[in-house]
Coordinates of C-alpha atoms in Angstrom, one line a residue:
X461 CA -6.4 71.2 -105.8
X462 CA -8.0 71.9 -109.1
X463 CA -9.1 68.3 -109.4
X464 CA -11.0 68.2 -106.0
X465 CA -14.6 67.8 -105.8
X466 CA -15.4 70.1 -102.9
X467 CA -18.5 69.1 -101.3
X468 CA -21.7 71.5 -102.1
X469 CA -23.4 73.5 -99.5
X470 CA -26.1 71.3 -99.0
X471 CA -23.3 68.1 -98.7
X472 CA -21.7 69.7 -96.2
X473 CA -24.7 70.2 -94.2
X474 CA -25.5 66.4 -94.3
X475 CA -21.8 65.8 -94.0
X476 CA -21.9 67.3 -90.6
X477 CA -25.1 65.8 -89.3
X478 CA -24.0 62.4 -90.4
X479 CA -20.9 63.3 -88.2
X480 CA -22.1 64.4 -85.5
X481 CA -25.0 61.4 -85.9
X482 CA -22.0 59.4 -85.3
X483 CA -20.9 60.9 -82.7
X484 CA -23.6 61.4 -80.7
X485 CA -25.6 58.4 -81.3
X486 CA -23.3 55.7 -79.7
X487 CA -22.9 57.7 -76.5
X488 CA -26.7 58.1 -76.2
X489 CA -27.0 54.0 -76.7
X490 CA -24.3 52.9 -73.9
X491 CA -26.3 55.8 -71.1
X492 CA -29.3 53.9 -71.7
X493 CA -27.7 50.6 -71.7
X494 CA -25.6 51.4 -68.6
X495 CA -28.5 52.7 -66.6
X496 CA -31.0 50.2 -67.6
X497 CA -28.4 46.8 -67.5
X498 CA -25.5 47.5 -66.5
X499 CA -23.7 47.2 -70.1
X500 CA -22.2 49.2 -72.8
X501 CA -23.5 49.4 -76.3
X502 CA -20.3 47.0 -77.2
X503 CA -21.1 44.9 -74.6
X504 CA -24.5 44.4 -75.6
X505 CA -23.6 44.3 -79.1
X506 CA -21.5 40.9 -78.6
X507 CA -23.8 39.4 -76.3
X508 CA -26.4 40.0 -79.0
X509 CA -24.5 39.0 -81.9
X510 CA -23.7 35.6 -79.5
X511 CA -27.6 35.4 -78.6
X512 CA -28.7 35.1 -82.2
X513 CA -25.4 32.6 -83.5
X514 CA -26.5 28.9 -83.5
X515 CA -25.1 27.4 -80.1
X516 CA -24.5 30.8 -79.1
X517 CA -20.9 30.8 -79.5
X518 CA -18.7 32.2 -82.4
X519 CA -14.9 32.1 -83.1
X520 CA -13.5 35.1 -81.3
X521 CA -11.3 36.3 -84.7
X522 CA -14.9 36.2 -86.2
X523 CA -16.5 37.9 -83.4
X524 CA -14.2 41.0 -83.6
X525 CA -14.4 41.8 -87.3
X526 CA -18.6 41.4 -86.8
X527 CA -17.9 44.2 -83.8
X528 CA -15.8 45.9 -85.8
X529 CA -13.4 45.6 -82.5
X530 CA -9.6 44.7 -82.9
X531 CA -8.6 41.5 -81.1
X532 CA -6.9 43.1 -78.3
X533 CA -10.2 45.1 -77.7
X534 CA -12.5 42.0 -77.5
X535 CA -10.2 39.9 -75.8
X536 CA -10.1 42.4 -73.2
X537 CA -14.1 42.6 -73.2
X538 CA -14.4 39.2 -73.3
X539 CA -12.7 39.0 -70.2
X540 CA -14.6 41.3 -68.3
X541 CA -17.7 39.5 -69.3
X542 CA -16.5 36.6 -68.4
X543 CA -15.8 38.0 -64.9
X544 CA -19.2 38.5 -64.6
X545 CA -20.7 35.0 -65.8
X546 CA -22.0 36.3 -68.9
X547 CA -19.3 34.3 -71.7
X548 CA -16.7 32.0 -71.0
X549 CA -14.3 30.8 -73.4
X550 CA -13.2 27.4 -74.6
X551 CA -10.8 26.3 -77.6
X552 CA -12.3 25.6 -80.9
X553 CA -12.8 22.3 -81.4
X554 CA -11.6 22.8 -85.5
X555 CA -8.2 23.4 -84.9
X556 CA -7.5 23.6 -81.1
X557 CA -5.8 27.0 -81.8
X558 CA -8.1 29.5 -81.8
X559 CA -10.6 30.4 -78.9
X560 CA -14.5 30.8 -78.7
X561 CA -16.5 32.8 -76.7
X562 CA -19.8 31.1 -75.5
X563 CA -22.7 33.0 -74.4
X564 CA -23.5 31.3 -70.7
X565 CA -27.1 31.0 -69.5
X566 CA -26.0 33.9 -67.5
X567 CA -25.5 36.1 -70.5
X568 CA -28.4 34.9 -72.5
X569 CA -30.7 36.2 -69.5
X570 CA -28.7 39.5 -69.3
X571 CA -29.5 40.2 -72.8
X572 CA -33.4 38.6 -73.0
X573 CA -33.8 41.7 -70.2
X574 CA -31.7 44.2 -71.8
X575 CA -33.3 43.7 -75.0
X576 CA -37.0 45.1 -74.6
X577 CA -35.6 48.8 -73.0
X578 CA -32.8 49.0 -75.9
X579 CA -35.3 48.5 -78.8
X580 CA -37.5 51.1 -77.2
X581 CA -34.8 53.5 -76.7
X582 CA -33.4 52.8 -80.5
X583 CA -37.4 53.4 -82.1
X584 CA -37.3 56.5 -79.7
X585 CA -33.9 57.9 -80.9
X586 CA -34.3 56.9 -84.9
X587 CA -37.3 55.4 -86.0
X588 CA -40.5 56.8 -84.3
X589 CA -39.8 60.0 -85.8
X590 CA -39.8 58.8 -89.4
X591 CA -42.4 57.6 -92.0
X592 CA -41.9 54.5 -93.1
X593 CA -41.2 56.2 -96.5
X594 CA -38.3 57.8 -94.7
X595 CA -37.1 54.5 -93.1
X596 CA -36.6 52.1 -96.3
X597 CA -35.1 55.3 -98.0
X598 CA -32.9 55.9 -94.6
X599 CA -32.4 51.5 -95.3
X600 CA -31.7 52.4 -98.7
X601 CA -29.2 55.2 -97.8
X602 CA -27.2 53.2 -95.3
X603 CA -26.9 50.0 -98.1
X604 CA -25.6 51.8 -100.1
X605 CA -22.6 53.3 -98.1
X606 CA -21.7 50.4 -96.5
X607 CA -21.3 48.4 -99.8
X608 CA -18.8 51.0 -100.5
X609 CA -17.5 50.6 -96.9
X610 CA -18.0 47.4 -95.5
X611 CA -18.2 43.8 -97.2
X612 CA -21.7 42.3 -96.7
X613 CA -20.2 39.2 -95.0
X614 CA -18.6 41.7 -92.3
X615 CA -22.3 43.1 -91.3
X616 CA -23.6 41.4 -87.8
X617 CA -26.2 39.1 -87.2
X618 CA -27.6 35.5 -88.3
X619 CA -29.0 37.0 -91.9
X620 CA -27.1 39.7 -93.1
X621 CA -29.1 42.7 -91.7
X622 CA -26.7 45.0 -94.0

């Protein structure tokens, strides 16, 4: 116990905001995503991350480790989506082993409307409060964690937003 670096006062404080950030944050993103299209936040999140991939599909091994998701997880999502016409999935053509998930036309209009009342909800719950001082050091901030968490080529999206 001697060798422990307790947290200061003032860590712990951000400690427990980050926390409850955490917490609190995802639930607020799926009520307005629920209410406003009918999806959750990881819903959304792959259809998004399938809306910006070229042809708008991506292997479904790579899909889950970009969603953070385990296989069963996404396979089980993917299958709900699919339900609705939004993805369908076809074998890869590299190896005839492994599946795909393609966005359908379907899915590409779901998220083109869902799009415009997310971003408005996300500037209204993190960024319209902030200077944009505050928002590259926030940038700054969340870099560097998640290069002590998280491998840049695990971050989501067509350019490495991490």
């Amino acid at each position: 116990m001697e060798d422990t670096r307790w947290l200061t006062d003032e860590e712990q404080q951000v400690w427990r905001r980050l926390v409850h950030l955490v917490t609190v944050l995802p639930a607020a993103l799926d009520a307005q995503l629920q209410r406003d299209a009918r999806l959750t936040h990881f819903e959304y999140l792959v259809l998004a991350i399938l809306s910006e991939t070229p042809g708008r599909s991506r292997r479904m091994t790579d899909l889950a480790g970009l969603v953070n998701g385990s296989q069963s997880r996404l396979s089980h999502l993917v299958g709900r989506l699919e339900r609705r016409g939004l993805i369908h999935r076809e074998r890869s053509t590299e190896d005839r082993r492994g599946s795909v998930a393609v966005l359908t036309e379907a899915g590409w209009a779901a998220v083109v409307a869902a799009a415009p009342g997310h971003v408005a909800h996300v500037r209204s719950l993190v960024f319209d409060q902030l200077t944009p001082e505050q928002v590259r050091r926030l940038g700054d901030t969340l870099a560097a964690m998640l290069d002590r968490i998280a491998p840049a080529d695990s971050c989501p999206g067509p350019t490495n937003p991490c």
